[in-house]
């Protein structure tokens, strides 16, 4: 069977993207080890904390404290942050045995794109005669409430409960699959990206893919947001894993 890690990016006013990292169970440890090796490289080079969440939006926009010391964090400028992202994605790309799909859709409702993504995975798994378990970033829409590490435990619990209730639209996508024949198993499993390395990898992939296509397709994404060239360049590190026939890595849904 396969493990599937999904995270999204995009603009709430124009559209959404989702990146899927799909890895067979026997290759899971190898893929994770390669990502962690990349984490080790950026730690040795810039002091990026080994257990610090690599949150793509904060990384590319120069927000947050990523490094072990104040001196390292002060030196972790835009150029260094972009280089760190490329190192991480290049290291991930070095591992051959995983699949990367990037999906885009002009919808402001993530669950609508998610439904199309799950249908795509279900069709693929049927053709491959295999099964898939899906993991998704569990705090959709709530991360901004949890940026303070000193937040009270009761508040964290409250927000997780609220996030769980709001995840019902994602669970329903799974439950609408035919139970007799379905290949995507169980409900979606919500994970906190702060504690899951491959969700962080999916987040970085989704963010960089979005900025590549924000740069290339203003007719789809509009001009409200500014494309970040450093993120668009980092997206190219994964080109060896793009779906055949994709638009620079993007599979578009109408």
PDB file of C-alpha atoms in Angstrom:
ATOM      1  CA  UNK A   1       0.000   0.000   0.000  1.00  0.00           C
ATOM      2  CA  UNK A   2       0.946   3.662  -0.275  1.00  0.00           C
ATOM      3  CA  UNK A   3       1.102   6.604   2.100  1.00  0.00           C
ATOM      4  CA  UNK A   4      -0.092   9.910   0.680  1.00  0.00           C
ATOM      5  CA  UNK A   5       0.873  13.300   2.189  1.00  0.00           C
ATOM      6  CA  UNK A   6      -1.114  16.334   1.031  1.00  0.00           C
ATOM      7  CA  UNK A   7      -0.820  20.040   1.683  1.00  0.00           C
ATOM      8  CA  UNK A   8      -2.178  23.052  -0.134  1.00  0.00           C
ATOM      9  CA  UNK A   9      -1.276  26.565  -1.171  1.00  0.00           C
ATOM     10  CA  UNK A  10      -2.857  29.276  -3.292  1.00  0.00           C
ATOM     11  CA  UNK A  11      -4.954  32.406  -2.961  1.00  0.00           C
ATOM     12  CA  UNK A  12      -8.271  32.308  -1.157  1.00  0.00           C
ATOM     13  CA  UNK A  13      -9.666  34.820  -3.680  1.00  0.00           C
ATOM     14  CA  UNK A  14      -8.723  33.052  -6.916  1.00  0.00           C
ATOM     15  CA  UNK A  15      -7.749  29.398  -6.608  1.00  0.00           C
ATOM     16  CA  UNK A  16      -6.034  26.551  -4.835  1.00  0.00           C
ATOM     17  CA  UNK A  17      -3.153  24.166  -5.402  1.00  0.00           C
ATOM     18  CA  UNK A  18      -2.448  20.886  -3.676  1.00  0.00           C
ATOM     19  CA  UNK A  19       0.739  18.847  -3.687  1.00  0.00           C
ATOM     20  CA  UNK A  20       0.639  15.090  -3.160  1.00  0.00           C
ATOM     21  CA  UNK A  21       3.664  13.080  -2.070  1.00  0.00           C
ATOM     22  CA  UNK A  22       2.893   9.417  -2.643  1.00  0.00           C
ATOM     23  CA  UNK A  23       5.256   6.746  -1.352  1.00  0.00           C
ATOM     24  CA  UNK A  24       4.941   2.962  -1.125  1.00  0.00           C
ATOM     25  CA  UNK A  25       5.165   1.583   2.386  1.00  0.00           C
ATOM     26  CA  UNK A  26       8.471  -0.199   1.692  1.00  0.00           C
ATOM     27  CA  UNK A  27      10.055   3.068   0.520  1.00  0.00           C
ATOM     28  CA  UNK A  28       8.644   5.291   3.274  1.00  0.00           C
ATOM     29  CA  UNK A  29      11.727   5.113   5.521  1.00  0.00           C
ATOM     30  CA  UNK A  30      14.053   5.834   2.585  1.00  0.00           C
ATOM     31  CA  UNK A  31      12.125   8.941   1.560  1.00  0.00           C
ATOM     32  CA  UNK A  32      11.942  10.226   5.125  1.00  0.00           C
ATOM     33  CA  UNK A  33      15.670   9.575   5.599  1.00  0.00           C
ATOM     34  CA  UNK A  34      16.463  11.630   2.477  1.00  0.00           C
ATOM     35  CA  UNK A  35      14.358  14.554   3.700  1.00  0.00           C
ATOM     36  CA  UNK A  36      16.004  14.370   7.122  1.00  0.00           C
ATOM     37  CA  UNK A  37      19.420  14.334   5.434  1.00  0.00           C
ATOM     38  CA  UNK A  38      18.386  17.610   3.802  1.00  0.00           C
ATOM     39  CA  UNK A  39      17.348  18.938   7.199  1.00  0.00           C
ATOM     40  CA  UNK A  40      20.805  17.997   8.470  1.00  0.00           C
ATOM     41  CA  UNK A  41      22.462  19.921   5.626  1.00  0.00           C
ATOM     42  CA  UNK A  42      20.542  23.142   6.266  1.00  0.00           C
ATOM     43  CA  UNK A  43      21.213  22.772   9.977  1.00  0.00           C
ATOM     44  CA  UNK A  44      24.949  22.476   9.386  1.00  0.00           C
ATOM     45  CA  UNK A  45      24.992  25.361   6.893  1.00  0.00           C
ATOM     46  CA  UNK A  46      22.642  27.898   8.503  1.00  0.00           C
ATOM     47  CA  UNK A  47      21.705  26.514  11.908  1.00  0.00           C
ATOM     48  CA  UNK A  48      18.106  25.841  10.912  1.00  0.00           C
ATOM     49  CA  UNK A  49      16.734  23.949  13.905  1.00  0.00           C
ATOM     50  CA  UNK A  50      16.444  20.203  13.383  1.00  0.00           C
ATOM     51  CA  UNK A  51      12.974  20.167  14.919  1.00  0.00           C
ATOM     52  CA  UNK A  52      11.823  23.590  13.716  1.00  0.00           C
ATOM     53  CA  UNK A  53       8.833  23.468  11.384  1.00  0.00           C
ATOM     54  CA  UNK A  54       9.770  24.352   7.811  1.00  0.00           C
ATOM     55  CA  UNK A  55       6.728  26.481   7.079  1.00  0.00           C
ATOM     56  CA  UNK A  56       7.103  27.667   3.478  1.00  0.00           C
ATOM     57  CA  UNK A  57       5.188  30.944   3.754  1.00  0.00           C
ATOM     58  CA  UNK A  58       7.246  32.063   6.747  1.00  0.00           C
ATOM     59  CA  UNK A  59      10.478  30.792   5.215  1.00  0.00           C
ATOM     60  CA  UNK A  60      10.185  32.718   1.952  1.00  0.00           C
ATOM     61  CA  UNK A  61       8.669  35.847   3.459  1.00  0.00           C
ATOM     62  CA  UNK A  62      11.358  36.175   6.115  1.00  0.00           C
ATOM     63  CA  UNK A  63       9.056  35.607   9.057  1.00  0.00           C
ATOM     64  CA  UNK A  64       9.711  33.665  12.214  1.00  0.00           C
ATOM     65  CA  UNK A  65      12.772  32.341  13.975  1.00  0.00           C
ATOM     66  CA  UNK A  66      14.194  29.260  12.257  1.00  0.00           C
ATOM     67  CA  UNK A  67      17.747  28.977  13.556  1.00  0.00           C
ATOM     68  CA  UNK A  68      19.343  27.729  16.762  1.00  0.00           C
ATOM     69  CA  UNK A  69      20.990  31.030  17.742  1.00  0.00           C
ATOM     70  CA  UNK A  70      20.081  34.692  17.355  1.00  0.00           C
ATOM     71  CA  UNK A  71      23.286  35.263  15.395  1.00  0.00           C
ATOM     72  CA  UNK A  72      22.393  32.524  12.925  1.00  0.00           C
ATOM     73  CA  UNK A  73      18.833  33.769  12.639  1.00  0.00           C
ATOM     74  CA  UNK A  74      20.030  37.316  11.899  1.00  0.00           C
ATOM     75  CA  UNK A  75      22.244  35.924   9.118  1.00  0.00           C
ATOM     76  CA  UNK A  76      19.422  33.789   7.712  1.00  0.00           C
ATOM     77  CA  UNK A  77      18.422  36.388   5.125  1.00  0.00           C
ATOM     78  CA  UNK A  78      16.226  36.034   2.032  1.00  0.00           C
ATOM     79  CA  UNK A  79      19.061  34.604  -0.073  1.00  0.00           C
ATOM     80  CA  UNK A  80      19.942  32.020   2.575  1.00  0.00           C
ATOM     81  CA  UNK A  81      16.291  31.058   3.107  1.00  0.00           C
ATOM     82  CA  UNK A  82      15.793  30.491  -0.623  1.00  0.00           C
ATOM     83  CA  UNK A  83      18.983  28.424  -0.766  1.00  0.00           C
ATOM     84  CA  UNK A  84      17.793  26.331   2.185  1.00  0.00           C
ATOM     85  CA  UNK A  85      14.504  25.601   0.402  1.00  0.00           C
ATOM     86  CA  UNK A  86      16.375  24.466  -2.706  1.00  0.00           C
ATOM     87  CA  UNK A  87      18.632  22.211  -0.638  1.00  0.00           C
ATOM     88  CA  UNK A  88      15.625  20.575   1.006  1.00  0.00           C
ATOM     89  CA  UNK A  89      13.769  20.001  -2.269  1.00  0.00           C
ATOM     90  CA  UNK A  90      16.899  18.842  -4.082  1.00  0.00           C
ATOM     91  CA  UNK A  91      17.539  16.317  -1.348  1.00  0.00           C
ATOM     92  CA  UNK A  92      13.958  15.097  -1.533  1.00  0.00           C
ATOM     93  CA  UNK A  93      14.256  14.809  -5.326  1.00  0.00           C
ATOM     94  CA  UNK A  94      17.373  12.659  -4.948  1.00  0.00           C
ATOM     95  CA  UNK A  95      15.182   9.818  -3.746  1.00  0.00           C
ATOM     96  CA  UNK A  96      13.755   8.034  -6.782  1.00  0.00           C
ATOM     97  CA  UNK A  97      10.987   5.950  -5.257  1.00  0.00           C
ATOM     98  CA  UNK A  98       8.158   8.389  -4.705  1.00  0.00           C
ATOM     99  CA  UNK A  99       5.527  10.141  -6.811  1.00  0.00           C
ATOM    100  CA  UNK A 100       4.784  13.866  -6.766  1.00  0.00           C
ATOM    101  CA  UNK A 101       1.560  15.302  -8.142  1.00  0.00           C
ATOM    102  CA  UNK A 102       0.683  19.001  -8.079  1.00  0.00           C
ATOM    103  CA  UNK A 103      -2.932  19.934  -8.742  1.00  0.00           C
ATOM    104  CA  UNK A 104      -4.449  23.332  -9.483  1.00  0.00           C
ATOM    105  CA  UNK A 105      -8.025  24.540  -9.719  1.00  0.00           C
ATOM    106  CA  UNK A 106      -9.741  27.907  -9.905  1.00  0.00           C
ATOM    107  CA  UNK A 107     -11.789  27.393  -6.760  1.00  0.00           C
ATOM    108  CA  UNK A 108     -11.757  29.224  -3.456  1.00  0.00           C
ATOM    109  CA  UNK A 109     -12.970  26.130  -1.612  1.00  0.00           C
ATOM    110  CA  UNK A 110     -10.167  23.735  -0.808  1.00  0.00           C
ATOM    111  CA  UNK A 111     -12.505  20.800  -0.270  1.00  0.00           C
ATOM    112  CA  UNK A 112     -13.670  21.052  -3.904  1.00  0.00           C
ATOM    113  CA  UNK A 113     -10.104  20.589  -5.134  1.00  0.00           C
ATOM    114  CA  UNK A 114      -9.564  17.920  -2.478  1.00  0.00           C
ATOM    115  CA  UNK A 115     -12.508  15.927  -3.849  1.00  0.00           C
ATOM    116  CA  UNK A 116     -10.973  15.971  -7.329  1.00  0.00           C
ATOM    117  CA  UNK A 117      -7.578  14.981  -5.945  1.00  0.00           C
ATOM    118  CA  UNK A 118      -9.018  12.010  -4.052  1.00  0.00           C
ATOM    119  CA  UNK A 119     -10.888  10.885  -7.183  1.00  0.00           C
ATOM    120  CA  UNK A 120      -7.583  11.045  -9.098  1.00  0.00           C
ATOM    121  CA  UNK A 121      -5.805   9.002  -6.421  1.00  0.00           C
ATOM    122  CA  UNK A 122      -8.657   6.490  -6.293  1.00  0.00           C
ATOM    123  CA  UNK A 123      -8.498   5.982 -10.075  1.00  0.00           C
ATOM    124  CA  UNK A 124      -4.711   5.618  -9.980  1.00  0.00           C
ATOM    125  CA  UNK A 125      -4.824   3.118  -7.095  1.00  0.00           C
ATOM    126  CA  UNK A 126      -7.450   1.041  -8.898  1.00  0.00           C
ATOM    127  CA  UNK A 127      -5.279   0.895 -12.016  1.00  0.00           C
ATOM    128  CA  UNK A 128      -2.251  -0.087  -9.905  1.00  0.00           C
ATOM    129  CA  UNK A 129      -4.273  -2.607  -7.849  1.00  0.00           C
ATOM    130  CA  UNK A 130      -3.081  -1.044  -4.612  1.00  0.00           C
ATOM    131  CA  UNK A 131      -4.379   0.937  -1.632  1.00  0.00           C
ATOM    132  CA  UNK A 132      -3.686   4.394  -0.220  1.00  0.00           C
ATOM    133  CA  UNK A 133      -3.891   6.035   3.207  1.00  0.00           C
ATOM    134  CA  UNK A 134      -4.148   9.832   3.102  1.00  0.00           C
ATOM    135  CA  UNK A 135      -2.571  12.310   5.534  1.00  0.00           C
ATOM    136  CA  UNK A 136      -3.459  15.998   5.387  1.00  0.00           C
ATOM    137  CA  UNK A 137      -2.353  19.068   7.309  1.00  0.00           C
ATOM    138  CA  UNK A 138      -4.827  18.983  10.167  1.00  0.00           C
ATOM    139  CA  UNK A 139      -4.977  22.639  11.186  1.00  0.00           C
ATOM    140  CA  UNK A 140      -6.442  24.032   7.978  1.00  0.00           C
ATOM    141  CA  UNK A 141      -7.270  27.676   8.635  1.00  0.00           C
ATOM    142  CA  UNK A 142      -6.177  27.586  12.291  1.00  0.00           C
ATOM    143  CA  UNK A 143      -2.381  27.840  12.179  1.00  0.00           C
ATOM    144  CA  UNK A 144      -2.440  31.595  12.697  1.00  0.00           C
ATOM    145  CA  UNK A 145      -3.997  30.989  16.108  1.00  0.00           C
ATOM    146  CA  UNK A 146      -1.192  28.674  17.199  1.00  0.00           C
ATOM    147  CA  UNK A 147       1.939  30.629  16.254  1.00  0.00           C
ATOM    148  CA  UNK A 148       2.593  31.554  19.866  1.00  0.00           C
ATOM    149  CA  UNK A 149       4.502  28.719  21.528  1.00  0.00           C
ATOM    150  CA  UNK A 150       3.228  29.961  24.891  1.00  0.00           C
ATOM    151  CA  UNK A 151      -0.417  29.414  24.039  1.00  0.00           C
ATOM    152  CA  UNK A 152      -2.330  27.688  26.822  1.00  0.00           C
ATOM    153  CA  UNK A 153      -2.943  23.933  26.415  1.00  0.00           C
ATOM    154  CA  UNK A 154      -6.683  24.465  26.766  1.00  0.00           C
ATOM    155  CA  UNK A 155      -6.627  26.851  23.799  1.00  0.00           C
ATOM    156  CA  UNK A 156      -4.672  24.345  21.703  1.00  0.00           C
ATOM    157  CA  UNK A 157      -7.208  21.639  22.547  1.00  0.00           C
ATOM    158  CA  UNK A 158     -10.071  23.985  21.666  1.00  0.00           C
ATOM    159  CA  UNK A 159      -8.598  24.797  18.269  1.00  0.00           C
ATOM    160  CA  UNK A 160      -7.870  21.136  17.501  1.00  0.00           C
ATOM    161  CA  UNK A 161     -11.476  20.254  18.282  1.00  0.00           C
ATOM    162  CA  UNK A 162     -12.669  23.067  16.046  1.00  0.00           C
ATOM    163  CA  UNK A 163     -10.278  21.979  13.285  1.00  0.00           C
ATOM    164  CA  UNK A 164     -11.614  18.428  13.597  1.00  0.00           C
ATOM    165  CA  UNK A 165     -15.196  19.582  13.191  1.00  0.00           C
ATOM    166  CA  UNK A 166     -14.278  21.714  10.185  1.00  0.00           C
ATOM    167  CA  UNK A 167     -12.532  18.725   8.614  1.00  0.00           C
ATOM    168  CA  UNK A 168     -15.904  17.051   8.149  1.00  0.00           C
ATOM    169  CA  UNK A 169     -16.033  18.128   4.493  1.00  0.00           C
ATOM    170  CA  UNK A 170     -12.765  16.257   3.888  1.00  0.00           C
ATOM    171  CA  UNK A 171     -13.957  13.163   5.750  1.00  0.00           C
ATOM    172  CA  UNK A 172     -17.160  13.145   3.736  1.00  0.00           C
ATOM    173  CA  UNK A 173     -15.150  12.961   0.492  1.00  0.00           C
ATOM    174  CA  UNK A 174     -13.728   9.644   1.708  1.00  0.00           C
ATOM    175  CA  UNK A 175     -17.017   8.340   3.013  1.00  0.00           C
ATOM    176  CA  UNK A 176     -18.749   8.935  -0.304  1.00  0.00           C
ATOM    177  CA  UNK A 177     -16.422   6.416  -1.965  1.00  0.00           C
ATOM    178  CA  UNK A 178     -17.944   2.999  -2.647  1.00  0.00           C
ATOM    179  CA  UNK A 179     -16.969   0.956   0.407  1.00  0.00           C
ATOM    180  CA  UNK A 180     -17.054  -2.293  -1.607  1.00  0.00           C
ATOM    181  CA  UNK A 181     -14.456  -1.141  -4.112  1.00  0.00           C
ATOM    182  CA  UNK A 182     -12.640   1.839  -2.658  1.00  0.00           C
ATOM    183  CA  UNK A 183      -8.850   2.038  -2.728  1.00  0.00           C
ATOM    184  CA  UNK A 184      -8.423   5.119  -0.516  1.00  0.00           C
ATOM    185  CA  UNK A 185      -8.728   3.611   2.945  1.00  0.00           C
ATOM    186  CA  UNK A 186     -10.265   5.081   6.082  1.00  0.00           C
ATOM    187  CA  UNK A 187     -11.037   8.748   6.698  1.00  0.00           C
ATOM    188  CA  UNK A 188      -8.427  11.367   5.953  1.00  0.00           C
ATOM    189  CA  UNK A 189      -5.873  11.389   8.797  1.00  0.00           C
ATOM    190  CA  UNK A 190      -5.252  14.934   9.994  1.00  0.00           C
ATOM    191  CA  UNK A 191      -1.692  15.650  11.151  1.00  0.00           C
ATOM    192  CA  UNK A 192      -0.103  18.761  12.604  1.00  0.00           C
ATOM    193  CA  UNK A 193       2.612  19.770  10.148  1.00  0.00           C
ATOM    194  CA  UNK A 194       4.685  21.109  13.021  1.00  0.00           C
ATOM    195  CA  UNK A 195       5.402  17.506  14.016  1.00  0.00           C
ATOM    196  CA  UNK A 196       5.381  15.725  10.658  1.00  0.00           C
ATOM    197  CA  UNK A 197       8.314  16.000   8.277  1.00  0.00           C
ATOM    198  CA  UNK A 198       6.642  14.759   5.089  1.00  0.00           C
ATOM    199  CA  UNK A 199       3.666  17.090   5.530  1.00  0.00           C
ATOM    200  CA  UNK A 200       6.261  19.874   5.727  1.00  0.00           C
ATOM    201  CA  UNK A 201       7.801  18.573   2.509  1.00  0.00           C
ATOM    202  CA  UNK A 202       4.370  18.656   0.841  1.00  0.00           C
ATOM    203  CA  UNK A 203       3.814  22.197   2.144  1.00  0.00           C
ATOM    204  CA  UNK A 204       7.113  23.374   0.659  1.00  0.00           C
ATOM    205  CA  UNK A 205       6.359  21.661  -2.661  1.00  0.00           C
ATOM    206  CA  UNK A 206       2.849  23.157  -2.837  1.00  0.00           C
ATOM    207  CA  UNK A 207       4.021  26.677  -1.993  1.00  0.00           C
ATOM    208  CA  UNK A 208       6.821  26.655  -4.577  1.00  0.00           C
ATOM    209  CA  UNK A 209       4.548  25.171  -7.240  1.00  0.00           C
ATOM    210  CA  UNK A 210       1.949  27.871  -6.578  1.00  0.00           C
ATOM    211  CA  UNK A 211       4.505  30.659  -6.994  1.00  0.00           C
ATOM    212  CA  UNK A 212       5.842  29.148 -10.228  1.00  0.00           C
ATOM    213  CA  UNK A 213       2.338  29.188 -11.697  1.00  0.00           C
ATOM    214  CA  UNK A 214       1.410  32.521 -10.145  1.00  0.00           C
ATOM    215  CA  UNK A 215       4.418  33.818 -12.088  1.00  0.00           C
ATOM    216  CA  UNK A 216       3.504  32.022 -15.327  1.00  0.00           C
ATOM    217  CA  UNK A 217      -0.297  32.279 -15.299  1.00  0.00           C
ATOM    218  CA  UNK A 218      -1.565  35.677 -14.135  1.00  0.00           C
ATOM    219  CA  UNK A 219      -4.648  35.022 -16.273  1.00  0.00           C
ATOM    220  CA  UNK A 220      -5.562  32.242 -13.805  1.00  0.00           C
ATOM    221  CA  UNK A 221      -4.265  33.597 -10.518  1.00  0.00           C
ATOM    222  CA  UNK A 222      -4.670  37.329 -11.079  1.00  0.00           C
ATOM    223  CA  UNK A 223      -2.205  39.992 -10.007  1.00  0.00           C
ATOM    224  CA  UNK A 224      -3.307  40.570  -6.413  1.00  0.00           C
ATOM    225  CA  UNK A 225      -0.412  38.541  -5.004  1.00  0.00           C
ATOM    226  CA  UNK A 226       3.212  38.941  -6.029  1.00  0.00           C
ATOM    227  CA  UNK A 227       4.987  35.846  -7.297  1.00  0.00           C
ATOM    228  CA  UNK A 228       8.214  35.106  -5.429  1.00  0.00           C
ATOM    229  CA  UNK A 229      10.940  34.216  -7.970  1.00  0.00           C
ATOM    230  CA  UNK A 230      12.972  32.353  -5.324  1.00  0.00           C
ATOM    231  CA  UNK A 231      10.035  30.041  -4.625  1.00  0.00           C
ATOM    232  CA  UNK A 232       9.402  29.547  -8.342  1.00  0.00           C
ATOM    233  CA  UNK A 233      13.061  28.569  -8.829  1.00  0.00           C
ATOM    234  CA  UNK A 234      12.938  26.145  -5.908  1.00  0.00           C
ATOM    235  CA  UNK A 235       9.984  24.409  -7.606  1.00  0.00           C
ATOM    236  CA  UNK A 236      12.317  23.391 -10.436  1.00  0.00           C
ATOM    237  CA  UNK A 237      14.306  21.145  -8.067  1.00  0.00           C
ATOM    238  CA  UNK A 238      11.477  18.601  -8.255  1.00  0.00           C
ATOM    239  CA  UNK A 239      11.091  18.567 -12.058  1.00  0.00           C
ATOM    240  CA  UNK A 240      12.392  14.995 -12.266  1.00  0.00           C
ATOM    241  CA  UNK A 241       9.280  13.884 -10.358  1.00  0.00           C
ATOM    242  CA  UNK A 242       6.648  15.899 -12.251  1.00  0.00           C
ATOM    243  CA  UNK A 243       3.756  14.032 -13.836  1.00  0.00           C
ATOM    244  CA  UNK A 244       4.270  13.294 -17.526  1.00  0.00           C
ATOM    245  CA  UNK A 245       2.477  15.851 -19.680  1.00  0.00           C
ATOM    246  CA  UNK A 246       1.948  18.278 -16.804  1.00  0.00           C
ATOM    247  CA  UNK A 247       2.244  22.053 -17.146  1.00  0.00           C
ATOM    248  CA  UNK A 248       5.601  22.600 -15.440  1.00  0.00           C
ATOM    249  CA  UNK A 249       4.533  20.114 -12.795  1.00  0.00           C
ATOM    250  CA  UNK A 250       0.878  21.225 -12.524  1.00  0.00           C
ATOM    251  CA  UNK A 251      -2.143  19.047 -13.334  1.00  0.00           C
ATOM    252  CA  UNK A 252      -5.069  21.391 -13.924  1.00  0.00           C
ATOM    253  CA  UNK A 253      -8.692  20.685 -13.055  1.00  0.00           C
ATOM    254  CA  UNK A 254     -11.356  22.733 -14.756  1.00  0.00           C
TER     255      UNK A 254
END
